[in-house]
Structure formats: structure tokens, C-alpha cells
Amino acid sequence: MWKKFKGYFSNDIAIDLGTANTLVYVRDRGIVINEPSVVALKQDSKTVLAVGIEAKKMLGRTPGSIKAIRPMKSGVISDFDVAEQMIRYFIKKAQKNKLRKPRVIIAVPGDITGVEKRAVKESAINAGARDVYLIEEPMAAAIGVDMPVGEPRGNMIVDIGGGTTDVALISLAGIVYAQSVRVGGDAMDEVIAQYMRRMYNLMIGESTAEDIKIRIGSAYPVEQEYEMEVRGRDNVNGLPRTLTITSKEIREALQEPVSQIVDAVRNCLEKSPPELAADLLDRGIVLAGGGSMLTGLDQLISEQTGLLVHRPDSPLEAVAEGAGKVLEDLDVLHNQGLN
């Protein structure tokens, strides 16, 4: 009988509050929500019309009276009020037991400031959380992909999110050295849109740019190049237009953000203690986050570092899974870098 109702009474929640997507992990139930971090509002009253999947469908397609916005930028809150409403929506949607306020763990970028930490905590408290703990995303990602973070050996994780890439060297359940760069999947989408405007005078929205990245984007030469039809608005005459682009073009467009990610990895390796860096010859580097799914990125990093690079089957869920694993054993909260 207890097993039947165990998930109902469990009210603790872990949230990967990402720039592009928000994932919610409920204790004893696993990941129950994976939706875009987008909110659609009425311009005049600020009334929430939609959150998540339904709100993302409205990006770039709303009338003047409605605005679809993303309250997270570079992994941190850029619009406090809207973020609070988004967190409240996801907490309410994830809960089965509505009578008891949940304890919440939220994953945040490694370089988040004290002010930004307070903003995240206050948003969650105002949204209905009872207690709020924060865990750094690279640590959560490492736990989520089952890296042996508690051992006295070097483990390197590269978490590429929508707005931020966190590179961290971990040993004895602590971050020895870390570097964050405000580059991720969103920056990739942006340079693709800029490329289309610069080379073809074609204006495209962020959803189209993201679709191009997913379908034909790559960081490393592929055996077979692909083509894709792209629709947008001609910047000269203002009329709709369709053209065909190649995967080689998009790879060239992505060079700048991809190079910044690779440079962050190399810099972390250069700053790592020699003994821990040597451990990586056996263990390699592990990629996580939605941005790591870019075709060939693992090959490029391996070529540039001379190390093996591994990517888990579900890199997008790594941070949420890791925060959830810590959630399952609340006795170790403070030992896992939570505060």
C-alpha cells in the first residue's frame, strides 16, 4: 500500500532552470516536465496566457497585444516577475500533493553571482517553495551521468546549455577548477540567423535558426554534406522567400561559438593540477547539456585536446537527473555544494 502512494506524498522537487528548457524532477517519480523556458503574456495586464510548449509556439507569431518572452538569459533570471510566474507554473504542474509546499533544489550556472543566487531563491520562494537549495550545474551534470565525483581522481564535465557553457574539473565531490562562458545553444542560433541575414538578406526567426542547427548543423566535417530549404522574409523587398543552404555553410557560421567552447575546455585543462589532468588520459571528458548534441562537437574537442570525449545517451537530462539524485538523499545536500 505504501509503495502505491509513495510518489503522491513525495513533494520534493529538483529544477534545471535553463535558458532554453526547464526540466523538473520529482522525488520518487523522476523527470516529469521538460518544456521550453518561455512565457506568453498579455501586454496590458501581464496576465499569463501560456507557459512552456504552448508559449514557444507563439514566439515571433504573436499580435501586438501578446508577448512571448524568455525570462532566463545566460542561465540566470533576466525578468524577475515573469520567471516567478514560470517557476510557479512548473511547480504546480509537477505536484500531486497540493497541500504541502515542496522543498526545491535548483541548478544554476557555475559563475552565478550572489545577487543572482538571491534572485533565483526569492523567485522560487515566492512561487510556492518551502525551502530552496542551489547546486552548480556542472556538479549536477557530473552526478547525473554517474561520474565518480567522490573519488580522489580528476573528472571533467562540459555542460553546454542554452545560454552558458560550464567546464569543471571535479575531485573528492568538489570543483577544483571551473570556467563558465556565456555561450551555448542560443548563441549558435543567433550566429545562424546573422549568417542568413548577412549572406542572403534573409530574415529568419529563432525557431527557424534552431531547426537549422538541429537538422544540418555540425562542428566537425561530416562524411556526407546535407542541404535544407529555409523560408524567411527577404530583407530587401520584404516578401517571403525560400532558399537552399548546405551543412558546410552552417558549420562555417558556427565557428565562433564552437571555438569559444573549445577554448574554454583547453583553458580548464591548462589550469588543472598536473595529477588530476593526468587522470583524464584514462577517463576522458564527458559532455552534457542540449548544446553538446551538435553533430561532431565531441570529435572536435577530442581532436583539439587529444583526449577521449564521451556523450551520454540523454545529455539534455543530465543536470536534472543529477539534481534529482541529490534530492533522493537530502542528508547529503550540503556535501554536494548546495546552499
Tab-separated table of C-alpha atoms in Angstrom:
chain	number	residue	atom	x	y	z
A	1	MET	CA	0.000	0.000	0.000
A	2	TRP	CA	2.830	2.440	0.877
A	3	LYS	CA	4.515	1.944	-2.480
A	4	LYS	CA	1.296	2.818	-4.241
A	5	PHE	CA	1.086	6.220	-2.550
A	6	LYS	CA	4.804	6.908	-2.085
A	7	GLY	CA	5.053	9.174	-5.146
A	8	TYR	CA	1.915	11.043	-4.113
A	9	PHE	CA	3.273	12.155	-0.771
A	10	SER	CA	6.773	12.943	-2.071
A	11	ASN	CA	6.828	16.680	-2.569
A	12	ASP	CA	10.497	17.491	-3.097
A	13	ILE	CA	11.410	18.907	-6.499
A	14	ALA	CA	14.647	19.469	-8.437
A	15	ILE	CA	14.591	22.053	-11.223
A	16	ASP	CA	17.035	22.558	-14.072
A	17	LEU	CA	16.072	26.161	-14.743
A	18	GLY	CA	17.681	26.534	-18.141
A	19	THR	CA	17.788	29.390	-20.616
A	20	ALA	CA	16.195	27.257	-23.330
A	21	ASN	CA	14.395	24.483	-21.422
A	22	THR	CA	13.209	23.807	-17.878
A	23	LEU	CA	13.266	20.241	-16.565
A	24	VAL	CA	11.564	19.241	-13.319
A	25	TYR	CA	12.458	16.127	-11.335
A	26	VAL	CA	10.089	14.960	-8.600
A	27	ARG	CA	11.387	12.739	-5.836
A	28	ASP	CA	10.455	9.059	-6.357
A	29	ARG	CA	8.977	9.867	-9.789
A	30	GLY	CA	11.904	11.103	-11.882
A	31	ILE	CA	11.711	13.773	-14.608
A	32	VAL	CA	8.083	14.753	-15.108
A	33	ILE	CA	8.445	18.019	-17.050
A	34	ASN	CA	10.697	19.012	-19.948
A	35	GLU	CA	9.402	22.188	-21.580
A	36	PRO	CA	10.788	25.405	-23.131
A	37	SER	CA	11.532	28.278	-20.734
A	38	VAL	CA	9.034	30.582	-22.446
A	39	VAL	CA	6.072	32.566	-21.111
A	40	ALA	CA	3.330	34.250	-23.166
A	41	LEU	CA	1.772	37.340	-21.564
A	42	LYS	CA	-0.915	39.901	-22.303
A	43	GLN	CA	0.918	43.165	-22.829
A	44	ASP	CA	-1.523	45.365	-20.920
A	45	SER	CA	-2.373	43.249	-17.859
A	46	LYS	CA	0.732	40.984	-17.760
A	47	THR	CA	-1.661	38.044	-17.446
A	48	VAL	CA	-0.019	34.704	-18.255
A	49	LEU	CA	-1.643	33.087	-21.288
A	50	ALA	CA	0.692	30.115	-21.762
A	51	VAL	CA	3.924	28.618	-20.436
A	52	GLY	CA	6.337	26.105	-21.901
A	53	ILE	CA	5.481	24.258	-25.120
A	54	GLU	CA	2.365	26.288	-25.930
A	55	ALA	CA	4.161	29.583	-25.276
A	56	LYS	CA	7.117	28.647	-27.505
A	57	LYS	CA	4.734	28.103	-30.412
A	58	MET	CA	3.884	31.805	-30.094
A	59	LEU	CA	7.479	33.103	-30.398
A	60	GLY	CA	7.619	35.509	-33.335
A	61	ARG	CA	3.944	34.867	-34.147
A	62	THR	CA	2.046	36.986	-31.622
A	63	PRO	CA	-0.150	40.069	-32.237
A	64	GLY	CA	0.734	43.341	-30.584
A	65	SER	CA	-1.386	42.614	-27.527
A	66	ILE	CA	0.516	39.403	-26.678
A	67	LYS	CA	4.212	38.968	-25.971
A	68	ALA	CA	6.102	35.654	-25.776
A	69	ILE	CA	9.292	36.090	-23.772
A	70	ARG	CA	12.080	34.027	-22.263
A	71	PRO	CA	12.700	35.171	-18.662
A	72	MET	CA	16.108	33.446	-18.488
A	73	LYS	CA	19.225	34.814	-20.144
A	74	SER	CA	22.667	33.176	-19.974
A	75	GLY	CA	21.370	30.782	-17.351
A	76	VAL	CA	20.160	33.476	-14.932
A	77	ILE	CA	16.921	35.389	-14.409
A	78	SER	CA	16.571	38.446	-16.634
A	79	ASP	CA	12.901	39.132	-15.840
A	80	PHE	CA	12.174	38.504	-12.141
A	81	ASP	CA	8.358	38.730	-12.251
A	82	VAL	CA	7.917	36.520	-15.315
A	83	ALA	CA	10.440	33.951	-14.055
A	84	GLU	CA	8.494	33.732	-10.799
A	85	GLN	CA	5.291	33.010	-12.679
A	86	MET	CA	7.035	30.403	-14.811
A	87	ILE	CA	8.501	28.634	-11.764
A	88	ARG	CA	5.093	28.714	-10.053
A	89	TYR	CA	3.515	27.101	-13.120
A	90	PHE	CA	6.073	24.292	-13.265
A	91	ILE	CA	5.941	23.625	-9.506
A	92	LYS	CA	2.144	23.467	-9.576
A	93	LYS	CA	2.147	21.198	-12.624
A	94	ALA	CA	4.676	18.806	-11.058
A	95	GLN	CA	2.922	18.471	-7.687
A	96	LYS	CA	0.435	15.765	-6.807
A	97	ASN	CA	0.159	16.739	-3.160
A	98	LYS	CA	-1.011	20.366	-3.361
A	99	LEU	CA	-1.404	20.798	0.407
A	100	ARG	CA	2.287	20.798	1.285
A	101	LYS	CA	4.837	23.265	-0.031
A	102	PRO	CA	7.817	21.499	-1.640
A	103	ARG	CA	11.498	21.679	-0.874
A	104	VAL	CA	13.232	22.657	-4.113
A	105	ILE	CA	16.741	22.208	-5.483
A	106	ILE	CA	17.591	24.485	-8.420
A	107	ALA	CA	20.616	24.007	-10.667
A	108	VAL	CA	22.417	27.251	-11.532
A	109	PRO	CA	25.472	28.168	-13.662
A	110	GLY	CA	28.866	27.864	-12.037
A	111	ASP	CA	29.674	31.598	-12.306
A	112	ILE	CA	26.393	32.897	-10.888
A	113	THR	CA	26.782	35.937	-8.610
A	114	GLY	CA	25.451	36.347	-5.079
A	115	VAL	CA	22.794	38.762	-6.312
A	116	GLU	CA	21.693	36.294	-8.986
A	117	LYS	CA	21.545	33.479	-6.409
A	118	ARG	CA	19.247	35.559	-4.214
A	119	ALA	CA	17.040	36.326	-7.208
A	120	VAL	CA	16.656	32.617	-8.007
A	121	LYS	CA	15.874	31.742	-4.376
A	122	GLU	CA	13.387	34.574	-3.939
A	123	SER	CA	11.601	33.644	-7.173
A	124	ALA	CA	11.208	30.039	-6.035
A	125	ILE	CA	10.040	31.031	-2.525
A	126	ASN	CA	7.507	33.476	-3.966
A	127	ALA	CA	6.387	30.764	-6.393
A	128	GLY	CA	5.470	28.433	-3.526
A	129	ALA	CA	8.644	26.625	-2.439
A	130	ARG	CA	9.131	25.951	1.270
A	131	ASP	CA	12.951	25.722	1.228
A	132	VAL	CA	15.290	26.364	-1.701
A	133	TYR	CA	18.764	24.934	-2.272
A	134	LEU	CA	21.113	25.691	-5.150
A	135	ILE	CA	23.535	23.312	-6.846
A	136	GLU	CA	26.047	24.255	-9.519
A	137	GLU	CA	25.106	22.871	-12.920
A	138	PRO	CA	28.448	21.186	-13.696
A	139	MET	CA	28.325	19.273	-10.396
A	140	ALA	CA	24.710	18.271	-11.015
A	141	ALA	CA	25.557	17.185	-14.568
A	142	ALA	CA	28.512	15.094	-13.362
A	143	ILE	CA	26.299	13.344	-10.800
A	144	GLY	CA	23.602	12.893	-13.430
A	145	VAL	CA	25.895	10.989	-15.811
A	146	ASP	CA	27.231	8.809	-12.971
A	147	MET	CA	30.747	10.228	-12.879
A	148	PRO	CA	32.635	9.043	-9.741
A	149	VAL	CA	32.822	12.581	-8.344
A	150	GLY	CA	33.577	11.381	-4.802
A	151	GLU	CA	36.858	9.720	-5.739
A	152	PRO	CA	40.250	11.461	-5.345
A	153	ARG	CA	40.721	11.498	-9.111
A	154	GLY	CA	40.106	14.013	-11.862
A	155	ASN	CA	36.738	14.108	-13.637
A	156	MET	CA	35.991	16.717	-16.298
A	157	ILE	CA	32.464	17.677	-17.305
A	158	VAL	CA	31.486	20.127	-20.063
A	159	ASP	CA	27.862	21.236	-19.668
A	160	ILE	CA	26.660	23.146	-22.732
A	161	GLY	CA	23.284	24.719	-22.063
A	162	GLY	CA	21.181	27.239	-23.919
A	163	GLY	CA	22.931	30.316	-22.556
A	164	THR	CA	26.042	29.094	-20.747
A	165	THR	CA	28.811	26.523	-21.100
A	166	ASP	CA	30.276	25.317	-17.795
A	167	VAL	CA	33.571	23.418	-17.819
A	168	ALA	CA	34.601	21.897	-14.493
A	169	LEU	CA	37.280	19.619	-13.119
A	170	ILE	CA	35.886	17.676	-10.166
A	171	SER	CA	37.593	15.609	-7.461
A	172	LEU	CA	36.516	14.472	-3.976
A	173	ALA	CA	32.963	15.815	-4.511
A	174	GLY	CA	34.257	19.335	-5.081
A	175	ILE	CA	35.013	21.570	-8.052
A	176	VAL	CA	38.788	22.002	-8.295
A	177	TYR	CA	38.719	24.403	-11.222
A	178	ALA	CA	35.867	25.690	-13.339
A	179	GLN	CA	35.254	28.136	-16.135
A	180	SER	CA	31.974	29.461	-17.473
A	181	VAL	CA	31.453	31.205	-20.782
A	182	ARG	CA	28.198	32.842	-21.770
A	183	VAL	CA	27.984	30.806	-24.943
A	184	GLY	CA	25.628	27.925	-25.695
A	185	GLY	CA	22.807	26.802	-27.933
A	186	ASP	CA	21.244	30.277	-28.102
A	187	ALA	CA	24.500	31.817	-29.375
A	188	MET	CA	24.613	29.126	-32.067
A	189	ASP	CA	21.065	30.007	-33.158
A	190	GLU	CA	21.959	33.687	-33.203
A	191	VAL	CA	25.019	33.311	-35.455
A	192	ILE	CA	22.977	31.169	-37.869
A	193	ALA	CA	20.335	33.920	-38.115
A	194	GLN	CA	23.092	36.514	-38.610
A	195	TYR	CA	24.676	34.403	-41.337
A	196	MET	CA	21.394	34.134	-43.247
A	197	ARG	CA	20.894	37.890	-42.995
A	198	ARG	CA	24.479	38.733	-43.980
A	199	MET	CA	24.895	36.256	-46.852
A	200	TYR	CA	21.382	36.081	-48.281
A	201	ASN	CA	19.493	39.110	-46.926
A	202	LEU	CA	17.035	36.612	-45.461
A	203	MET	CA	15.430	37.308	-42.108
A	204	ILE	CA	14.584	34.211	-40.058
A	205	GLY	CA	13.257	33.737	-36.533
A	206	GLU	CA	14.959	31.955	-33.657
A	207	SER	CA	12.803	28.848	-34.079
A	208	THR	CA	13.917	28.517	-37.712
A	209	ALA	CA	17.562	29.073	-36.733
A	210	GLU	CA	17.271	26.373	-34.072
A	211	ASP	CA	15.718	23.985	-36.593
A	212	ILE	CA	18.629	24.587	-38.991
A	213	LYS	CA	21.131	23.878	-36.205
A	214	ILE	CA	19.432	20.637	-35.228
A	215	ARG	CA	18.923	19.320	-38.758
A	216	ILE	CA	22.167	20.221	-40.558
A	217	GLY	CA	24.404	21.971	-38.013
A	218	SER	CA	27.824	20.488	-37.228
A	219	ALA	CA	31.107	21.366	-35.564
A	220	TYR	CA	33.302	18.914	-37.472
A	221	PRO	CA	33.399	17.865	-41.160
A	222	VAL	CA	30.853	15.140	-41.876
A	223	GLU	CA	31.091	12.277	-44.357
A	224	GLN	CA	28.022	13.436	-46.239
A	225	GLU	CA	27.019	17.083	-46.508
A	226	TYR	CA	23.312	17.886	-46.344
A	227	GLU	CA	21.048	20.550	-47.791
A	228	MET	CA	17.965	22.185	-46.349
A	229	GLU	CA	15.270	24.529	-47.599
A	230	VAL	CA	14.876	27.645	-45.464
A	231	ARG	CA	11.934	30.035	-45.528
A	232	GLY	CA	12.083	33.603	-44.322
A	233	ARG	CA	11.482	37.227	-45.251
A	234	ASP	CA	13.594	38.968	-47.863
A	235	ASN	CA	15.296	41.910	-46.191
A	236	VAL	CA	15.296	43.952	-49.428
A	237	ASN	CA	11.730	43.730	-50.720
A	238	GLY	CA	10.035	42.415	-47.567
A	239	LEU	CA	8.488	39.429	-49.357
A	240	PRO	CA	8.582	35.766	-48.255
A	241	ARG	CA	11.398	33.768	-49.882
A	242	THR	CA	12.751	30.218	-49.888
A	243	LEU	CA	16.365	29.213	-50.473
A	244	THR	CA	18.572	26.148	-50.047
A	245	ILE	CA	21.597	26.093	-47.724
A	246	THR	CA	24.214	23.424	-47.016
A	247	SER	CA	25.577	21.903	-43.835
A	248	LYS	CA	29.042	23.197	-44.783
A	249	GLU	CA	27.764	26.779	-44.699
A	250	ILE	CA	26.206	26.311	-41.274
A	251	ARG	CA	29.394	24.720	-39.935
A	252	GLU	CA	31.279	27.837	-41.024
A	253	ALA	CA	28.645	30.061	-39.411
A	254	LEU	CA	29.017	28.171	-36.112
A	255	GLN	CA	32.806	28.518	-35.929
A	256	GLU	CA	32.860	31.420	-33.460
A	257	PRO	CA	30.673	29.981	-30.645
A	258	VAL	CA	32.133	26.495	-31.147
A	259	SER	CA	35.677	27.889	-30.896
A	260	GLN	CA	34.798	29.666	-27.637
A	261	ILE	CA	33.576	26.371	-26.152
A	262	VAL	CA	36.726	24.531	-27.250
A	263	ASP	CA	38.929	27.338	-25.887
A	264	ALA	CA	37.161	27.090	-22.501
A	265	VAL	CA	37.879	23.352	-22.378
A	266	ARG	CA	41.548	23.861	-23.289
A	267	ASN	CA	41.913	26.658	-20.726
A	268	CYS	CA	40.440	24.458	-17.982
A	269	LEU	CA	42.900	21.700	-18.871
A	270	GLU	CA	45.819	24.144	-18.778
A	271	LYS	CA	44.802	25.431	-15.326
A	272	SER	CA	44.208	21.953	-13.850
A	273	PRO	CA	46.654	20.424	-11.318
A	274	PRO	CA	49.006	18.023	-13.179
A	275	GLU	CA	47.967	14.939	-11.187
A	276	LEU	CA	44.265	15.449	-11.881
A	277	ALA	CA	44.867	16.379	-15.514
A	278	ALA	CA	46.798	13.110	-15.942
A	279	ASP	CA	43.738	11.163	-14.730
A	280	LEU	CA	41.842	12.449	-17.767
A	281	LEU	CA	44.090	10.396	-20.063
A	282	ASP	CA	42.172	7.353	-18.817
A	283	ARG	CA	38.796	8.913	-18.059
A	284	GLY	CA	38.482	11.465	-20.831
A	285	ILE	CA	35.959	14.304	-20.921
A	286	VAL	CA	32.186	13.962	-20.588
A	287	LEU	CA	29.776	16.276	-22.425
A	288	ALA	CA	26.310	17.182	-21.151
A	289	GLY	CA	23.553	19.665	-21.944
A	290	GLY	CA	21.486	20.185	-25.068
A	291	GLY	CA	24.276	22.099	-26.837
A	292	SER	CA	26.534	19.042	-26.689
A	293	MET	CA	24.207	17.331	-29.180
A	294	LEU	CA	25.646	19.420	-32.026
A	295	THR	CA	26.954	16.913	-34.565
A	296	GLY	CA	30.726	16.432	-34.423
A	297	LEU	CA	31.346	18.595	-31.359
A	298	ASP	CA	32.689	15.596	-29.441
A	299	GLN	CA	35.061	14.800	-32.314
A	300	LEU	CA	36.322	18.387	-32.487
A	301	ILE	CA	37.019	18.605	-28.742
A	302	SER	CA	38.768	15.228	-28.855
A	303	GLU	CA	40.962	16.377	-31.746
A	304	GLN	CA	41.825	19.666	-30.030
A	305	THR	CA	42.643	18.115	-26.635
A	306	GLY	CA	43.951	14.664	-27.527
A	307	LEU	CA	41.522	13.122	-25.013
A	308	LEU	CA	38.606	10.757	-25.360
A	309	VAL	CA	35.268	12.584	-25.281
A	310	HIS	CA	32.086	10.838	-24.162
A	311	ARG	CA	28.494	11.972	-24.600
A	312	PRO	CA	25.718	10.227	-22.620
A	313	ASP	CA	22.551	8.963	-24.267
A	314	SER	CA	20.422	11.758	-22.774
A	315	PRO	CA	22.723	14.780	-22.305
A	316	LEU	CA	19.799	17.215	-22.055
A	317	GLU	CA	18.561	15.467	-18.896
A	318	ALA	CA	21.941	15.207	-17.126
A	319	VAL	CA	21.592	18.279	-14.875
A	320	ALA	CA	18.023	17.461	-13.835
A	321	GLU	CA	18.946	13.816	-13.190
A	322	GLY	CA	21.930	14.857	-11.071
A	323	ALA	CA	19.949	17.351	-9.010
A	324	GLY	CA	17.296	14.661	-8.623
A	325	LYS	CA	19.807	12.114	-7.338
A	326	VAL	CA	20.904	14.577	-4.679
A	327	LEU	CA	17.239	15.212	-3.916
A	328	GLU	CA	16.724	11.488	-3.269
A	329	ASP	CA	19.165	11.723	-0.354
A	330	LEU	CA	18.583	15.041	1.352
A	331	ASP	CA	21.082	14.149	4.095
A	332	VAL	CA	23.937	14.885	1.681
A	333	LEU	CA	22.669	18.257	0.487
A	334	HIS	CA	25.468	20.345	1.918
A	335	ASN	CA	28.121	17.813	0.899
A	336	GLN	CA	27.169	18.270	-2.748
A	337	GLY	CA	27.819	22.012	-2.880
A	338	LEU	CA	24.271	23.113	-2.074
A	339	ASN	CA	23.498	26.276	-0.153
